[in-house]
Short mmCIF file of C-alpha atoms in Angstrom, two decimals:
data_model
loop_
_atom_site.label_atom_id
_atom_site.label_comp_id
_atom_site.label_asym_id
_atom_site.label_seq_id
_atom_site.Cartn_x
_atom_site.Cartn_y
_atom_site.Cartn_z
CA UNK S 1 24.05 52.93 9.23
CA UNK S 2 21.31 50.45 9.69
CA UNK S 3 22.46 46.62 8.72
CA UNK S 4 18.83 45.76 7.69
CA UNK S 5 18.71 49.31 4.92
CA UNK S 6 18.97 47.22 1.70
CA UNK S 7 17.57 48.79 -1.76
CA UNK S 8 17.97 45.47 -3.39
CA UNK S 9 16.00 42.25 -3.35
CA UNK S 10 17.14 39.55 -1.82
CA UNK S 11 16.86 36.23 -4.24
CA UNK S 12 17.24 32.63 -3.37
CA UNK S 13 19.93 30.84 -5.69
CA UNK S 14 19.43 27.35 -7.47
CA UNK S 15 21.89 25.87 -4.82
CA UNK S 16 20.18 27.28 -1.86
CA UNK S 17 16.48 26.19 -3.23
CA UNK S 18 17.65 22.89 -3.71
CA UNK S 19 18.87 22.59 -0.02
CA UNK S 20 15.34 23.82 1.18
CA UNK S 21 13.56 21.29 -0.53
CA UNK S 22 15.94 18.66 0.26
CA UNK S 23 15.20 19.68 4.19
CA UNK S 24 12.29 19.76 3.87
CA UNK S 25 11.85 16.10 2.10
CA UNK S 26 14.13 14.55 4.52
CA UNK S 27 14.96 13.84 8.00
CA UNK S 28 17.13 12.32 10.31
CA UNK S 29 16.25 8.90 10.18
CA UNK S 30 16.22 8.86 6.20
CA UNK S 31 18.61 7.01 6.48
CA UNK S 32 16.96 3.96 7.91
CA UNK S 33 14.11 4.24 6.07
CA UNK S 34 16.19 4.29 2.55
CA UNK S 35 17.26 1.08 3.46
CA UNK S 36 14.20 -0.16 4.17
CA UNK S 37 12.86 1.18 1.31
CA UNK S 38 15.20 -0.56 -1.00
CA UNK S 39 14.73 -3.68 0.83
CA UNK S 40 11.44 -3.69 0.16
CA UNK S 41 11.10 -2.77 -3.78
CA UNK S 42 14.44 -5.72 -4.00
CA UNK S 43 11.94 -8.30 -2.71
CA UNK S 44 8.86 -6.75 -4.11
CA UNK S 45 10.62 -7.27 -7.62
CA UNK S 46 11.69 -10.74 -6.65
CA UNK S 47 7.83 -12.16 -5.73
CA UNK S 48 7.00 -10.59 -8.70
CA UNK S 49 8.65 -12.07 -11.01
CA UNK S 50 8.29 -15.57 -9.17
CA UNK S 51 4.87 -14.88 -8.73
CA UNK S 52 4.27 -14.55 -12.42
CA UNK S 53 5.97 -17.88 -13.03
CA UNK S 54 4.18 -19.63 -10.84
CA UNK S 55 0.89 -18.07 -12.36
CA UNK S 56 2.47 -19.44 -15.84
CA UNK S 57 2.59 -22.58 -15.01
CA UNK S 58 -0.28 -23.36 -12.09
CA UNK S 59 -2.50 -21.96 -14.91
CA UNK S 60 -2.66 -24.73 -16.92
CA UNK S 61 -3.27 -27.03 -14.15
CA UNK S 62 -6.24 -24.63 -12.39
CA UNK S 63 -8.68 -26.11 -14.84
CA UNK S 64 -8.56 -29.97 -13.43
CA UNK S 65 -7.97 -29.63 -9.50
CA UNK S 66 -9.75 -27.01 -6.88
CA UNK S 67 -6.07 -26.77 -5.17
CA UNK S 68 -4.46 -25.81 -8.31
CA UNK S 69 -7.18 -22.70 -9.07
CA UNK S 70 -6.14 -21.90 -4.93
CA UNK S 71 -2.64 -21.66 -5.74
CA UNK S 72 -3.24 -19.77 -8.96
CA UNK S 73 -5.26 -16.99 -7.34
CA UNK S 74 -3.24 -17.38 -4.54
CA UNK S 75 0.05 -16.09 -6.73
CA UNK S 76 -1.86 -13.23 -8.32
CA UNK S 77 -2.82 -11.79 -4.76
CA UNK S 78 0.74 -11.90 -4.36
CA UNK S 79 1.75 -10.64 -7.32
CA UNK S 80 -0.55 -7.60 -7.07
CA UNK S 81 0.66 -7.06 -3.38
CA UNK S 82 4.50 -7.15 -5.13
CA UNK S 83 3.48 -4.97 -7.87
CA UNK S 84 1.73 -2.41 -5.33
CA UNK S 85 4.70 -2.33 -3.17
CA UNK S 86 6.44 -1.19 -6.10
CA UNK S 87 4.37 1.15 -8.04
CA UNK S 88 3.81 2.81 -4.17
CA UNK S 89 7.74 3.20 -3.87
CA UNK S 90 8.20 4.48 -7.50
CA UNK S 91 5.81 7.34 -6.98
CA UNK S 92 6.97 8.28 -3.67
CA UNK S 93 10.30 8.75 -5.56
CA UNK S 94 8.70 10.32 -8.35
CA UNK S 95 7.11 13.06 -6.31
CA UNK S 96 10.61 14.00 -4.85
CA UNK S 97 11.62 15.37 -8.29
CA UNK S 98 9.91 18.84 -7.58
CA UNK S 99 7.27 17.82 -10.38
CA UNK S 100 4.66 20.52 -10.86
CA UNK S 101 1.68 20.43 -8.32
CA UNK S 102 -0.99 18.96 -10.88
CA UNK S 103 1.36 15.92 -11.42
CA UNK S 104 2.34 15.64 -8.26
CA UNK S 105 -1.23 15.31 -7.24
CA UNK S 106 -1.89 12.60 -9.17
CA UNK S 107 0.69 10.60 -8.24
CA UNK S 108 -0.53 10.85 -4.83
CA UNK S 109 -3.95 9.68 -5.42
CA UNK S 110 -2.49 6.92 -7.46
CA UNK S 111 0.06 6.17 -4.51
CA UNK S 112 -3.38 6.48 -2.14
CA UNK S 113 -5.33 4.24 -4.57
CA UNK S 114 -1.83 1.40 -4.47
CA UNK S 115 -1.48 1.08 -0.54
CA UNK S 116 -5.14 0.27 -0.30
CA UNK S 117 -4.72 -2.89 -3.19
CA UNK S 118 -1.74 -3.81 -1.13
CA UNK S 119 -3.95 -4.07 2.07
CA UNK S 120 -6.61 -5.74 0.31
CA UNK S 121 -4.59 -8.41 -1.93
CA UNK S 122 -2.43 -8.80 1.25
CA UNK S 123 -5.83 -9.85 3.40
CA UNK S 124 -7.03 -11.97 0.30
CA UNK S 125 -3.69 -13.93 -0.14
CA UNK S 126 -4.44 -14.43 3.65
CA UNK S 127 -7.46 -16.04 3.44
CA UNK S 128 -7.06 -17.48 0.03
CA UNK S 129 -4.50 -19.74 2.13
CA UNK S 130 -7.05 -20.18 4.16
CA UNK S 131 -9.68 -21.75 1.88
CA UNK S 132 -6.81 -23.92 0.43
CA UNK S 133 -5.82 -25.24 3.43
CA UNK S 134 -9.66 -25.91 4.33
CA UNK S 135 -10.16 -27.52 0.90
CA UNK S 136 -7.02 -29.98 1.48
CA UNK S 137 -7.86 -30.63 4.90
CA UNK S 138 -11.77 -32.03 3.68
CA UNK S 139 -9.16 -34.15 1.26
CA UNK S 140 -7.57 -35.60 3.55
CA UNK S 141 -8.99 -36.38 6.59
CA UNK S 142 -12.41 -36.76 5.17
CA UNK S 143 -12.15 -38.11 1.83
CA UNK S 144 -15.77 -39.38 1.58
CA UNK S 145 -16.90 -35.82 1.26
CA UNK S 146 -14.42 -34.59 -1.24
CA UNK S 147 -16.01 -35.28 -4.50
CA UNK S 148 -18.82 -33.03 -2.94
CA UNK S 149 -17.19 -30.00 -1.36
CA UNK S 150 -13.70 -30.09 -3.41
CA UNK S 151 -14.47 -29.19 -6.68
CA UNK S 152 -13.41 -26.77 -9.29
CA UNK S 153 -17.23 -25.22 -9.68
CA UNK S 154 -17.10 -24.71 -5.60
CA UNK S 155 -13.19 -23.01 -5.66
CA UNK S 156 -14.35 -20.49 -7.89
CA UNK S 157 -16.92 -19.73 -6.03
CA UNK S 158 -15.13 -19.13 -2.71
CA UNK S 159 -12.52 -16.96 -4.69
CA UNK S 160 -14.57 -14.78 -6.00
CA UNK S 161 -16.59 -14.32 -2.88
CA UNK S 162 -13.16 -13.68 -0.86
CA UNK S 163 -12.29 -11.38 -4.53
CA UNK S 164 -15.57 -9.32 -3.72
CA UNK S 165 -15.09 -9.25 0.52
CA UNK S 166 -11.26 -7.60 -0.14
CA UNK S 167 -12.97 -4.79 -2.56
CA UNK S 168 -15.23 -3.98 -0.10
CA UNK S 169 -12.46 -4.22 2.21
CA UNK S 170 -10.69 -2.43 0.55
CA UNK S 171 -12.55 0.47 -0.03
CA UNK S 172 -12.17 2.77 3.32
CA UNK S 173 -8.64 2.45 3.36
CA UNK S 174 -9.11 4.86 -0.06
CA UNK S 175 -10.51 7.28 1.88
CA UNK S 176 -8.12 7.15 5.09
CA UNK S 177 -5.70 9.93 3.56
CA UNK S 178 -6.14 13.24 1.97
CA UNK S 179 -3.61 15.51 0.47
CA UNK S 180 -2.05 18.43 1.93
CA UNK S 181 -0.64 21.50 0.03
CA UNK S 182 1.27 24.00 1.39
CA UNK S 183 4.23 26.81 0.04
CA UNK S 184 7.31 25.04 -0.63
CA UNK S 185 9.57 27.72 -1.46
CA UNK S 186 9.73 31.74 -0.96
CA UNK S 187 11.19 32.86 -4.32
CA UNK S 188 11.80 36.38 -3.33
CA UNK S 189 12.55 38.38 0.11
CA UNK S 190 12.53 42.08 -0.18
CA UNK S 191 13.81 44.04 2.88
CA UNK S 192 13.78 47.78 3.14
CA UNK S 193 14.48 50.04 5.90
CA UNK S 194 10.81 50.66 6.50
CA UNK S 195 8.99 47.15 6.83
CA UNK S 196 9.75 43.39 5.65
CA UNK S 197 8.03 42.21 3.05
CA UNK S 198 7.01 39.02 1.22
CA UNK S 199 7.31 38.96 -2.62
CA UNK S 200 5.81 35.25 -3.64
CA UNK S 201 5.69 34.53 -7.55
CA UNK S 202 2.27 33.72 -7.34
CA UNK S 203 3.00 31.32 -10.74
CA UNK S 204 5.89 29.81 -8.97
CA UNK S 205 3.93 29.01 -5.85
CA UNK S 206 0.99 27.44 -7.87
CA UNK S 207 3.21 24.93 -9.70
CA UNK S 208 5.61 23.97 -6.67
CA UNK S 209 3.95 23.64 -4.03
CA UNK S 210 4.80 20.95 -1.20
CA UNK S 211 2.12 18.10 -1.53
CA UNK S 212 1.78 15.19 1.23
CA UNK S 213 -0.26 13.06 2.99
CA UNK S 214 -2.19 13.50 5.78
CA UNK S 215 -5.11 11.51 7.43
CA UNK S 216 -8.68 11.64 6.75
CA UNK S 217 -11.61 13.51 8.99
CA UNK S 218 -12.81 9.79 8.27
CA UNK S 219 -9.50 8.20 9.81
CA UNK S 220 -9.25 10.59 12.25
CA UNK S 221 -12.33 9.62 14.12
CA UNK S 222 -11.50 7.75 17.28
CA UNK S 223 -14.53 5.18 16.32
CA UNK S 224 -13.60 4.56 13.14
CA UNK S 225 -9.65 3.81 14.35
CA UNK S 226 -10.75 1.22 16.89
CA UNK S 227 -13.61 -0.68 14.73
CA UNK S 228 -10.69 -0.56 12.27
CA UNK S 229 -8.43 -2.12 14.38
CA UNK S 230 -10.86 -4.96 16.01
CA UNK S 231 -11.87 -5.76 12.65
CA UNK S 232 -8.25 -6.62 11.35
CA UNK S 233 -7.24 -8.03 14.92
CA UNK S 234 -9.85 -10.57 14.90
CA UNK S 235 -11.86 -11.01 11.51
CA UNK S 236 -8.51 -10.82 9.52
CA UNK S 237 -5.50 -12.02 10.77
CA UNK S 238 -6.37 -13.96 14.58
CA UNK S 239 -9.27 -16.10 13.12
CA UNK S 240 -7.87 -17.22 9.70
CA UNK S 241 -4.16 -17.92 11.67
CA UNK S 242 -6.53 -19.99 13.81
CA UNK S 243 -8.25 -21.76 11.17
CA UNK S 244 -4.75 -22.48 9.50
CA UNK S 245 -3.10 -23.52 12.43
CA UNK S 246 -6.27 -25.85 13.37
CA UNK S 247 -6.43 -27.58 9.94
CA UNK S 248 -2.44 -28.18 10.10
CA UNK S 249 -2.47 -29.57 13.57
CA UNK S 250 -6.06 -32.03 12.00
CA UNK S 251 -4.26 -32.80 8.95
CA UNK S 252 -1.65 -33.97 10.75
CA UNK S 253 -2.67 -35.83 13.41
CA UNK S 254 -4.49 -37.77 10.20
CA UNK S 255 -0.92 -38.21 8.58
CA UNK S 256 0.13 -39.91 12.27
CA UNK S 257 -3.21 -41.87 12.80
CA UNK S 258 -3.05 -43.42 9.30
#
């Protein structure tokens, strides 16, 4: 008698659906990155909260001194870095659930849409420290120009020119990623002595299916990658660590002149 002759379908239980999707969802290294994960929402929590109290207080204070509106904008980068970091993490976990695929979709674009305003508040915390360590510097070492360059009408200027440059920086790193769908789960095998046959709920399939992540055509292209990277190496992080180590090293050697 042939092994494979059934008459019956063949049915996945709860139990074994559940493993499928948990192998699927998982790997190896999980592990690691759970850790890390928690890690990260713990101290994304943290700057959030101490973010918001320094925005609490500085903002009384922004209205009188150019430093003060620095610092202010300075702790809501941060704070809507923080808040990304978390909203990112709490999505990821959300999607995990087995939602149904419209749902699930939208949390994706939403988690798409929240590592892009971490990249770009990250970048305009970065130079925001920038501008105040610039503006402190003209304080300090040449206070015949400060009444001219270090005022309140000027800082709001710069911030909302470095406000408009991360937007715009912003913007491609929206349409780096692009969501992938694919079956997540075969609800029925049916095996006869004949042939083997597929039998998909067609229903089932439609609302459970496994979305992810997956780059671009746009992110994908080697030009794109390597303007990407040259403008981050040296526009974003090496000149402004520059400019902030250069004003440091000025401001101090004015401390040790004086």
């Amino acid at each position: 008698m042939n092994n494979l002759s059934l008459s019956d379908d063949l049915t996945l239980a709860q139990h074994e659906i559940d493993d499928l999707w948990h192998n699927i969802n998982s790997s190896p290294s999980d592990h690691v990155f759970y850790w890390i994960s928690i890690a990260s929402f713990t101290f994304a929590i943290l700057g959030s909260i101490s973010n918001l109290m320094l925005i609490i207080v500085l903002n009384h204070l922004s209205s009188h001194l150019s430093a003060f509106a620095y610092l202010t904008d300075l702790s809501l980068s941060d704070m809507i870095t923080c808040i990304s970091i978390i909203m990112t993490h709490l999505f990821d976990f959300i999607v995990q659930t087995r939602l149904s695929t419209s749902i699930t979709i939208f949390f994706r674009y939403i988690e798409i849409i929240c590592r892009g305003l971490t990249a770009g508040s990250r970048v305009l915390s970065l130079w925001i420290s920038t501008a105040v360590t610039m503006d402190r510097w003209i304080l300090i070492c040449y206070p015949i120009y400060s009444k001219k360059f270090c005022t309140l009408k000027r800082a709001k200027i710069i911030l909302r020119t470095l406000f408009i440059i991360a937007c715009i920086y912003s913007i491609p790193l929206f349409f780096g990623y692009e969501l992938i769908q694919m079956p997540s789960v075969l609800q029925m095998i049916h095996i006869d002595n004949q042939s083997s046959s597929l039998l998909i709920d067609e229903e089932f399939l439609r609302n459970s299916m496994l979305v992810t992540k997956g780059y671009s055509d746009l992110a994908k292209r080697r030009l794109y990658r390597w303007a990407y990277m040259f403008f981050n190496a040296i526009s974003v992080y090496t000149l402004s660590t520059i400019t902030i180590v250069f004003f440091l090293y000025t401001i101090n050697s004015c401390f040790t002149s004086c």
